[in-house]
Short mmCIF file of C-alpha atoms and ligand atoms in Angstrom, two decimals:
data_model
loop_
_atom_site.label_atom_id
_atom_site.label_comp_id
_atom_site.label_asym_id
_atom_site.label_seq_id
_atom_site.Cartn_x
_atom_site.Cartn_y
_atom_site.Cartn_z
CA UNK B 10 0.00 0.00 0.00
CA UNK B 11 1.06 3.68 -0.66
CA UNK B 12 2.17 5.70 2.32
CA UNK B 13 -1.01 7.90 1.94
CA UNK B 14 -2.97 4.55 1.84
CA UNK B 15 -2.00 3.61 5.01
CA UNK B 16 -1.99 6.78 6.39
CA UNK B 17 -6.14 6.98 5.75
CA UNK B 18 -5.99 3.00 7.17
CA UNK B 19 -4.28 4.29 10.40
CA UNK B 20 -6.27 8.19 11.11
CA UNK B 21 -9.05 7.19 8.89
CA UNK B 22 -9.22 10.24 6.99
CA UNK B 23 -6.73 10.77 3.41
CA UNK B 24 -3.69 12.88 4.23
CA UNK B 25 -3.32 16.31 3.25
CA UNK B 26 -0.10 15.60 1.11
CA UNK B 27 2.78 13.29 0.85
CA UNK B 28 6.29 14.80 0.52
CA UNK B 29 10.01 13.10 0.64
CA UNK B 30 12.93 13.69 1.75
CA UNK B 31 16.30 11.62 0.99
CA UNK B 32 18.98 10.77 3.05
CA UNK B 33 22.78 11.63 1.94
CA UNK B 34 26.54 10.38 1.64
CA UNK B 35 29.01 12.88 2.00
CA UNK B 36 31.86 12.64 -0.94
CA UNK B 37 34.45 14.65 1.07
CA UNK B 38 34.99 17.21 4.11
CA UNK B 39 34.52 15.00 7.25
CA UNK B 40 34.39 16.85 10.85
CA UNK B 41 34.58 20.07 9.11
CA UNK B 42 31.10 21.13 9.24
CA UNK B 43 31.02 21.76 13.33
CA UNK B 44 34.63 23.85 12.60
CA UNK B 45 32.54 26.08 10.16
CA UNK B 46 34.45 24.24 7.70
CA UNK B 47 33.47 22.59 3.99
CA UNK B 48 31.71 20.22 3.10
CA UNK B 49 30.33 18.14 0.04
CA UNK B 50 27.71 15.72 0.33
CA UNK B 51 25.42 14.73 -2.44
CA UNK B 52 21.51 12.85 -1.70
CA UNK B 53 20.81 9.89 -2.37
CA UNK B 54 17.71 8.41 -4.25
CA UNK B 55 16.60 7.10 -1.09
CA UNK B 56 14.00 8.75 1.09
CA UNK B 57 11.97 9.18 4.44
CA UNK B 58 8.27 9.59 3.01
CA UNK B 59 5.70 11.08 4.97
CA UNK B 60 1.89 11.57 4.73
CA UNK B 61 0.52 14.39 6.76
CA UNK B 62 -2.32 16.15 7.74
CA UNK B 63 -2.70 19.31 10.19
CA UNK B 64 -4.54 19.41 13.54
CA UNK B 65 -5.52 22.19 15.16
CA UNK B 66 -5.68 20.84 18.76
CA UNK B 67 -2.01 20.97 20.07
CA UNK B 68 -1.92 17.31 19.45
CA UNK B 69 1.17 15.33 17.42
CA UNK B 70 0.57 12.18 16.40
CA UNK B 71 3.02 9.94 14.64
CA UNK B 72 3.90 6.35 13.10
CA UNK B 73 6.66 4.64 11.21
CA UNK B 74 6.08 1.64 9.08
CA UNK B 75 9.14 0.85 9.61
CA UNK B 76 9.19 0.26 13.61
CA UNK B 77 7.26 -2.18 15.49
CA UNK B 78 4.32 -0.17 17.92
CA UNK B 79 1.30 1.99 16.99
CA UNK B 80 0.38 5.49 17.06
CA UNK B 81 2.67 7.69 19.22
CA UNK B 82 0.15 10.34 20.50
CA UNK B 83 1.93 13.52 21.80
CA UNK B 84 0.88 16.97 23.65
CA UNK B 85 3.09 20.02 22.22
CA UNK B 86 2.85 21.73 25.59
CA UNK B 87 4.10 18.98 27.17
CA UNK B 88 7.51 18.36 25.02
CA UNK B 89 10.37 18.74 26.82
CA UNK B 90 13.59 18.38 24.94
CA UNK B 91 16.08 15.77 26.02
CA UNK B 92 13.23 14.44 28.42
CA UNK B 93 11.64 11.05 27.70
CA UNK B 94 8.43 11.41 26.02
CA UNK B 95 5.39 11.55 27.99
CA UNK B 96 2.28 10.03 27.22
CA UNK B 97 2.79 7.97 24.35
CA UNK B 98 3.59 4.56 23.18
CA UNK B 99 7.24 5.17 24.34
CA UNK B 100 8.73 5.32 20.71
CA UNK B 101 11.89 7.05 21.05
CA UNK B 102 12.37 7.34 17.10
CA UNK B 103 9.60 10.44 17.62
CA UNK B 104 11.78 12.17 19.42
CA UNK B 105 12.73 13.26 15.56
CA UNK B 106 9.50 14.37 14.45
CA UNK B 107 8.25 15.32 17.50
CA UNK B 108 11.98 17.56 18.12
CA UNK B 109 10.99 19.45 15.07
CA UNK B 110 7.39 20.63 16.13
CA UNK B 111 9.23 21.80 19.46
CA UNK B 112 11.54 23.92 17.58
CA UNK B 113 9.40 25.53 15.47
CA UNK B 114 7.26 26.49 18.00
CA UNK B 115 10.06 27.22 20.24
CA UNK B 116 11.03 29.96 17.46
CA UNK B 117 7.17 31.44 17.23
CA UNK B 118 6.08 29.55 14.12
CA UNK B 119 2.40 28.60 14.53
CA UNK B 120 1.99 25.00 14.47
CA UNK B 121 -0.66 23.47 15.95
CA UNK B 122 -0.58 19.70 15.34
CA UNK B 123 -0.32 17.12 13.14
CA UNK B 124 -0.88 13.69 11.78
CA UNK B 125 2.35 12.12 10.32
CA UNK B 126 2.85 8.89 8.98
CA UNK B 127 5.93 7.95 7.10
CA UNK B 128 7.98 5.12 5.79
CA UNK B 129 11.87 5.25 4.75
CA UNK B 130 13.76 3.69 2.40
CA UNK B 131 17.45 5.06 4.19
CA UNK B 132 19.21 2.25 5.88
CA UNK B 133 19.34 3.61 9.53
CA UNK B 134 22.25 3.67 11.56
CA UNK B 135 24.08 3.61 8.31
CA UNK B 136 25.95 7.04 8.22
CA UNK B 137 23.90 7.93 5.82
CA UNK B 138 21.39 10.10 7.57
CA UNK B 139 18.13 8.37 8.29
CA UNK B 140 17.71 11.02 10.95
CA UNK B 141 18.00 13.66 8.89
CA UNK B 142 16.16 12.37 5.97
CA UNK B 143 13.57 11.95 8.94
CA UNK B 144 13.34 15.99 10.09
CA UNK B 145 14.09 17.50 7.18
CA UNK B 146 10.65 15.68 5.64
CA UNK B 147 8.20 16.40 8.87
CA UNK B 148 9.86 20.14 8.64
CA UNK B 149 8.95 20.80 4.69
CA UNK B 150 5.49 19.30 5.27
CA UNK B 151 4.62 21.22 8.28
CA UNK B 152 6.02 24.27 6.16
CA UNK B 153 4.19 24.11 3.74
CA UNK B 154 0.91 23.07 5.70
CA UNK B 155 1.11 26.03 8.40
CA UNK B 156 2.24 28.26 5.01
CA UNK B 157 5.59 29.45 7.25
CA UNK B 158 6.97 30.36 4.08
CA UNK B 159 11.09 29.07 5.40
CA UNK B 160 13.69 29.19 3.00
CA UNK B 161 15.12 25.64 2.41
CA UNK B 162 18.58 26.44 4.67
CA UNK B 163 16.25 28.16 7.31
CA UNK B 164 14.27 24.36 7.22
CA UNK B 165 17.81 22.80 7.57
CA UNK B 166 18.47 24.68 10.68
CA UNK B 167 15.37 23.79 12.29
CA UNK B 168 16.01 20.18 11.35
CA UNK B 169 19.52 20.38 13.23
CA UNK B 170 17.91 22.38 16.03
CA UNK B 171 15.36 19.31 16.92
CA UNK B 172 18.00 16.77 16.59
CA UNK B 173 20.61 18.81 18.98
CA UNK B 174 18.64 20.42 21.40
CA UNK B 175 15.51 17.87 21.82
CA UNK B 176 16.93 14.58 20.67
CA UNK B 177 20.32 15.33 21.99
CA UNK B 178 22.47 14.12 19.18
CA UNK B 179 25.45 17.24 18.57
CA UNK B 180 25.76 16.50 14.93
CA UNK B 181 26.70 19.83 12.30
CA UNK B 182 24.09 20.50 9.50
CA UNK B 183 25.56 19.19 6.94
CA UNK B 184 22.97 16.46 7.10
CA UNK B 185 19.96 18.90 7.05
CA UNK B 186 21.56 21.13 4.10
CA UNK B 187 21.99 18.07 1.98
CA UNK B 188 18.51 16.85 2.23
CA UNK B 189 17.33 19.74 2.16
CA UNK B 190 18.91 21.50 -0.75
CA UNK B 191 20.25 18.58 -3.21
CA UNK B 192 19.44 18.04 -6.48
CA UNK B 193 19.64 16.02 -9.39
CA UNK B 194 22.84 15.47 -10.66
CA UNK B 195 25.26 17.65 -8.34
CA UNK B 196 26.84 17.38 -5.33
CA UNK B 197 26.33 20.08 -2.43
CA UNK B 198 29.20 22.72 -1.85
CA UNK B 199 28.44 23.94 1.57
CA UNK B 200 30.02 26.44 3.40
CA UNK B 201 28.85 25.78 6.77
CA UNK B 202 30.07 29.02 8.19
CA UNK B 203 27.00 30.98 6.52
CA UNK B 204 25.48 27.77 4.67
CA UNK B 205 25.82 29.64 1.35
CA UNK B 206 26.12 26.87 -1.26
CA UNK B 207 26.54 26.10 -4.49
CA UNK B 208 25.19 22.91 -7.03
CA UNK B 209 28.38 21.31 -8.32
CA UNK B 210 27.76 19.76 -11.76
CA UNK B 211 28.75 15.95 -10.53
CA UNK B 212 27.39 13.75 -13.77
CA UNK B 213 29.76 10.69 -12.87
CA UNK B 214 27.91 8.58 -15.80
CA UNK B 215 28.79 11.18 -18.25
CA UNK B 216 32.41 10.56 -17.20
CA UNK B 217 32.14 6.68 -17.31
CA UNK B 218 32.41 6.74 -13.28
CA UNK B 219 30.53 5.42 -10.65
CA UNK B 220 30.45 6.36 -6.56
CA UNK B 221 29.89 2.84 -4.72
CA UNK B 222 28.46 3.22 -1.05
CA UNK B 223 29.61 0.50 0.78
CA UNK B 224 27.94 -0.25 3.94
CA UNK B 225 29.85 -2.37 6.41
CA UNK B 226 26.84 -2.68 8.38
CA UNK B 227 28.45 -2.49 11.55
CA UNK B 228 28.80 0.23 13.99
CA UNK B 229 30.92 0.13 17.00
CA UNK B 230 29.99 1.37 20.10
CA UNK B 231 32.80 4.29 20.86
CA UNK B 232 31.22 6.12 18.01
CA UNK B 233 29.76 8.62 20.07
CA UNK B 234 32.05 9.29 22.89
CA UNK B 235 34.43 9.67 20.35
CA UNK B 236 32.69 12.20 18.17
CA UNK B 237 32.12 14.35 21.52
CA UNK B 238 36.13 14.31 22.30
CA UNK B 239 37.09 15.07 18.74
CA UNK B 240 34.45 18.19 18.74
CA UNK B 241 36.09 19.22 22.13
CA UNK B 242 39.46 18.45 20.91
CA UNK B 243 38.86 20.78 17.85
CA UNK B 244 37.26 23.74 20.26
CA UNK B 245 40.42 23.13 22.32
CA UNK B 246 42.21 23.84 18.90
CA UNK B 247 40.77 26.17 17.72
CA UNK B 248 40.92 28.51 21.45
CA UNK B 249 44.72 28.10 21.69
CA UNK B 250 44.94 29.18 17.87
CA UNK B 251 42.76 32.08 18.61
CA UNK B 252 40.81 31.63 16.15
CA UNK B 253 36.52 31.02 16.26
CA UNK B 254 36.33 28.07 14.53
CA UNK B 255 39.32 25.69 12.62
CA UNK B 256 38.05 27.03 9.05
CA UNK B 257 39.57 30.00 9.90
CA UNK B 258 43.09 28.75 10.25
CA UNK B 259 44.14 28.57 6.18
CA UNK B 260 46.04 25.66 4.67
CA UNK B 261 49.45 27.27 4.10
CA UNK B 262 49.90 28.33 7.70
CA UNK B 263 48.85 24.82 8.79
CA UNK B 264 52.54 23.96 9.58
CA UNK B 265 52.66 27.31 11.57
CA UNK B 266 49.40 26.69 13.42
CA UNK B 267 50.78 22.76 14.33
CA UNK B 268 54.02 24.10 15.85
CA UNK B 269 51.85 26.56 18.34
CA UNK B 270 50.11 23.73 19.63
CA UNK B 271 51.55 21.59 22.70
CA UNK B 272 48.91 18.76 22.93
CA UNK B 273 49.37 15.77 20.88
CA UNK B 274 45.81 14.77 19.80
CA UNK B 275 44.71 18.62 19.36
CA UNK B 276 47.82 18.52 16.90
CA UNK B 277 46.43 15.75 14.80
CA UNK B 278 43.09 17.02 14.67
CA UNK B 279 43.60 20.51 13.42
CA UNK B 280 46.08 18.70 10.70
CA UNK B 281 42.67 16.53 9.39
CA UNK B 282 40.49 19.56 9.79
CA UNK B 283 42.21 21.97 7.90
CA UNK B 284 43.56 19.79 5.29
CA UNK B 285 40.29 18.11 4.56
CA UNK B 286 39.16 21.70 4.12
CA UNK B 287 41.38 21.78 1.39
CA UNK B 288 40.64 18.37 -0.13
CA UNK B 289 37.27 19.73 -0.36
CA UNK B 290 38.84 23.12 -2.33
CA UNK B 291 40.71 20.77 -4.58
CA UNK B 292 37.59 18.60 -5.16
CA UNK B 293 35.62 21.37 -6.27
CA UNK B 294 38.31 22.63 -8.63
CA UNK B 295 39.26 19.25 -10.24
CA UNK B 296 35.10 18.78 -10.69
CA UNK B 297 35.35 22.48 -11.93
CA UNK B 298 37.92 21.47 -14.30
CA UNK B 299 35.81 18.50 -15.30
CA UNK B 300 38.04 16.08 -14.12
CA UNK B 301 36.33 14.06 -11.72
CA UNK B 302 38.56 10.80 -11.63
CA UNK B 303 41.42 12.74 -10.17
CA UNK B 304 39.44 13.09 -7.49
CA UNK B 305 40.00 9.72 -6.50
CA UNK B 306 43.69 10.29 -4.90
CA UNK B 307 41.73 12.89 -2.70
CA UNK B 308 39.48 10.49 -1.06
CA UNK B 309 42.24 8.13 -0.25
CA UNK B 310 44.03 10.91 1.60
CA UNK B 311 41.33 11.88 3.13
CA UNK B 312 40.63 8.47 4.36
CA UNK B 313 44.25 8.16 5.78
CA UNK B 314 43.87 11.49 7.55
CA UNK B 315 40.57 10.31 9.38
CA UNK B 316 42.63 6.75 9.96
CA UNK B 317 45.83 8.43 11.33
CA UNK B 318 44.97 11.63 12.18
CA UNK B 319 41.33 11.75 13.59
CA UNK B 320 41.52 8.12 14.33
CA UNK B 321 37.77 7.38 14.04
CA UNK B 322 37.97 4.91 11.15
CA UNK B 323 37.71 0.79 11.75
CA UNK B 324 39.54 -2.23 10.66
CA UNK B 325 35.78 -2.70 8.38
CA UNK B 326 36.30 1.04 6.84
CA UNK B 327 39.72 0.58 6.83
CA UNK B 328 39.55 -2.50 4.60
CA UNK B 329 37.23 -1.31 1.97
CA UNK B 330 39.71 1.37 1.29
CA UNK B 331 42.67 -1.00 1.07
CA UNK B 332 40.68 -4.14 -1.21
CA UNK B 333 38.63 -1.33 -3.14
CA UNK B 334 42.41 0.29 -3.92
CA UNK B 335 43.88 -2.35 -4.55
CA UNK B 336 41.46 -3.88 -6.96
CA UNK B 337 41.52 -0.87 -9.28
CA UNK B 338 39.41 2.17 -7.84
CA UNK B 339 40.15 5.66 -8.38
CA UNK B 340 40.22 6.26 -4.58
CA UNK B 341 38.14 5.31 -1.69
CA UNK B 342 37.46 6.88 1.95
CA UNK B 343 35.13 6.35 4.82
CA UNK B 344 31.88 8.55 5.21
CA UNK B 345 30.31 10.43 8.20
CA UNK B 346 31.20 9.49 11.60
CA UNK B 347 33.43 6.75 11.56
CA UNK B 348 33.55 3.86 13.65
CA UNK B 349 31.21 1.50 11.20
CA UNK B 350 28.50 2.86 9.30
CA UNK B 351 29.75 3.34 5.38
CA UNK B 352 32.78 4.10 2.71
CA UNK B 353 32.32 5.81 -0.82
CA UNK B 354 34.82 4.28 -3.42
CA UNK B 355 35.06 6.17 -6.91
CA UNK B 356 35.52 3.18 -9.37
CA UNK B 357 35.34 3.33 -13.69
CA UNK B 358 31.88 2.54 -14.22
CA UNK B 359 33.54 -0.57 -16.08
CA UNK B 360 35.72 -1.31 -13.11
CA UNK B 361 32.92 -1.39 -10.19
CA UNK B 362 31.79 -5.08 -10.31
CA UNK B 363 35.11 -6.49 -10.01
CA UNK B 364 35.86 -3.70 -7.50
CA UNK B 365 32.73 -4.78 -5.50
CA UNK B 366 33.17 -8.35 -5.75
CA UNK B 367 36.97 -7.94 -4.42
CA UNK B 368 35.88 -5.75 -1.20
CA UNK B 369 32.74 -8.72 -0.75
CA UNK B 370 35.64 -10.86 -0.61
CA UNK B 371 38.11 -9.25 1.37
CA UNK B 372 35.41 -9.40 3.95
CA UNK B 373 34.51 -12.84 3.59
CA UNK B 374 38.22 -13.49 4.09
CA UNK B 375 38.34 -11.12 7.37
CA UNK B 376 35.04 -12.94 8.65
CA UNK B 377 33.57 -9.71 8.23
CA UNK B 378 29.18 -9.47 7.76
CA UNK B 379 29.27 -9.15 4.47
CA UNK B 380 28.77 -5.20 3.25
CA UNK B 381 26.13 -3.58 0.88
CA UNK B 382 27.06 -2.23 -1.94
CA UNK B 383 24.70 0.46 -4.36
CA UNK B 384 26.05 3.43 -6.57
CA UNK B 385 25.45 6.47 -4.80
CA UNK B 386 22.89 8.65 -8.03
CA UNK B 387 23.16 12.11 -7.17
CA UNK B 388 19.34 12.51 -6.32
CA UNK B 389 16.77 15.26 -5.91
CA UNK B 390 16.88 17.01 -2.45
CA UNK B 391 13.53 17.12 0.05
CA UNK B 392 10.22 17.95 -2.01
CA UNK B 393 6.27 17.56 -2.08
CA UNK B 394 5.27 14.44 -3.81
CA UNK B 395 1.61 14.79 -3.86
P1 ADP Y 30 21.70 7.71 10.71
O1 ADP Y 30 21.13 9.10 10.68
O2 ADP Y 30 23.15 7.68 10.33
O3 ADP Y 30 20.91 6.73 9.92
P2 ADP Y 30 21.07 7.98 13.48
O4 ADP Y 30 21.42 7.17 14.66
O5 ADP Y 30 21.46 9.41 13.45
O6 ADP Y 30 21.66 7.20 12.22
O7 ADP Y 30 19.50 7.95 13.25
C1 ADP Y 30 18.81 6.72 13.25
C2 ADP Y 30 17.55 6.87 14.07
O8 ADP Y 30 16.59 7.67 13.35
C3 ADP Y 30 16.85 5.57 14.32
O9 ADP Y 30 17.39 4.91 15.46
C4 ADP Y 30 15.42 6.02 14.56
O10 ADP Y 30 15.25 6.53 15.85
C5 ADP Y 30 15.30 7.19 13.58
N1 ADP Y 30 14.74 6.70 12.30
C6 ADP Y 30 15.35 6.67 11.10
N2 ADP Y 30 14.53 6.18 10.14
C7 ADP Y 30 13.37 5.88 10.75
C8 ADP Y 30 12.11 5.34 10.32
N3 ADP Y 30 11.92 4.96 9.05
N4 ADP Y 30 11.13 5.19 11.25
C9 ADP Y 30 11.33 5.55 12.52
N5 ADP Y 30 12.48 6.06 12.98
C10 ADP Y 30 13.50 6.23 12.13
MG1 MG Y 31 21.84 10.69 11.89
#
């Protein structure tokens, strides 16, 4: 059944519209969007859908097809953020859609209610933004529902709000920007310092190349500890540079800016920082130049900066890099947070079976689960669908 089929089966009345929103993979700039840094992701043809309907009776209610329970039936006077939430089934996934009625009303916008029912196509707990894909759809709906007339950035940041300060998850908005603002056929240039972007022409067919995503379908448990000490680490960085935030610190006085600092880890993680805020300059200027398999190199460095330097890769991410490599890809790195999740490997579109079928077997070899593998189509950002 279509999601606005079983969105009449559950609230017994059609919805008022169906809209989509897709989750992303980031090609390069990792831990450079909370250093005001930049970043490139591109969306993905898969999506969070969601059927809604206003209400006009301060009530939420919400459902997944995708998680086991019924109806989550909230009061929007009641939401507290970071609290459990009250009076439902318990669900703690609608802490997402929930987090974003909070902050728009927390920032005047007059929403009243709604009915939301969705289903999602993003793997979750992938890296590749399942939360996100999540906000950024109950955000556009209720935005164009309650006629708030937000700009698509200004829907991004609302997005990020929910998932920071009501879900409690510190992630940057690179997430939010890409679903939000994709489209067909480019990748994302985001400058996270003022989210001005621009749509990078990124046509791999065209170029007989292909982006895998290869999930390792594992995530290890340090993940977010570690993403919390690398943030700090980077403030830390960033205070004894005297400086707001690591983007400001440019790539030729990166050898300068390492001697000033005394603590070992801080060291290593202004070197990834600032130098995969160049990777993402030279990215954009060998795409520019319309050479897009030299950008292959660049995601292997990158992935031996967030290996070495960062250190929140894992022996999974670690070894699609090396079998992918080694088996004839243009270059390969790990995406989003690290510790599991997934790697992008940039492979000649005649090159990417074998390339697959070596990294399926490297992992058979390590007595690794074996990974998922799907070419990452630059896809169309959030939008309505009906
Ligand atoms: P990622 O964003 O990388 O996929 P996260 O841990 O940030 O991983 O977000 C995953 C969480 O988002 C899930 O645990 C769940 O709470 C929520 N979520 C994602 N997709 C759905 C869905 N289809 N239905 C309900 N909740 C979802
Ligand atoms: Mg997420």
């Amino acid at each position: 059944m279509s999601v606005a089929g079983e969105f009449e089966a559950l609230y017994g009345a059609a919805p008022e519209g169906v809209w989509a929103a897709p989750g992303r993979v980031n090609l390069i700039g990792e831990y450079t969007d909370f250093n005001g840094g930049f970043v490139m992701p591109l969306a993905l043809p898969h999506t969070a859908v969601a059927a809604v309907s206003r209400r006009h009776d301060g009530v939420l209610r919400v459902h997944s097809a995708d998680v086991e329970g019924g109806i989550t039936r909230l009061d929007l006077d009641a939401l507290e953020p970071l609290a459990p939430l009250a009076g439902g089934s318990g669900a703690s996934w609608a802490a997402y859609p929930a987090g974003v009625l909070w902050a728009l009303r927390e920032a005047g916008h007059p929403v009243t209610g709604a009915d939301i029912h969705l289903a999602s196509t993003v793997p979750t707990g992938a890296g590749l933004s399942s939360s996100a894909a999540l906000e950024v759809v109950t955000v556009l709906a209720l935005n164009d529902l309650f006629g708030l007339g937000l700009s698509r950035p200004e829907l991004a940041v609302v997005a990020q709000r929910a998932e920071n300060a009501f879900v409690g998850v510190p992630c940057g908005v690179m997430d939010q920007m890409a679903s939000a603002c994709a489209i067909e056929g480019h990748a994302l240039f985001l400058d996270t310092r003022d989210l001005s972007y621009r749509q990078v022409p990124f046509d791999l067919a065209e170029r007989g190349l292909r982006l895998l995503v290869v999930d390792t379908r594992v995530k290890h448990a340090l993940g977010d500890g570690a993403y919390a000490e690398r943030r700090a680490g980077c403030e830390a960085g960033a205070r004894a540079l005297g400086v707001r935030a690591l983007r400001e610190v440019p790539y030729v006085q990166l050898p300068d800016a390492l001697a000033r600092l005394s603590e070992e880890s801080v060291r290593r993680y202004v070197r990834h920082v600032v130098s995969d805020n160049h990777r993402v300059e030279r990215t954009i200027a060998l795409l520019d130049a319309g050479d897009a398999a030299a950008v292959g190199p660049v995601l292997t460095e990158g992935h031996v900066s967030l290996r070495d330097d960062l250190r929140v890769s894992c022996p999974e991410l670690d070894l699609v890099v090396e079998a992918a490599n080694a088996a004839g890809a243009l270059g390969a790195r790990m995406t989003g947070g690290g510790f599991g999740g997934s790697a992008v490997v940039l492979v000649a579109q005649e090159r990417a079976d074998t390339v697959a079928a070596a990294v399926g077997k490297a992992f058979a070899e390590a007595g690794f689960t074996a990974p998922r593998v799907f070419p990452a189509v630059p896809s169309e950002g959030a939008r309505r669908e009906s």
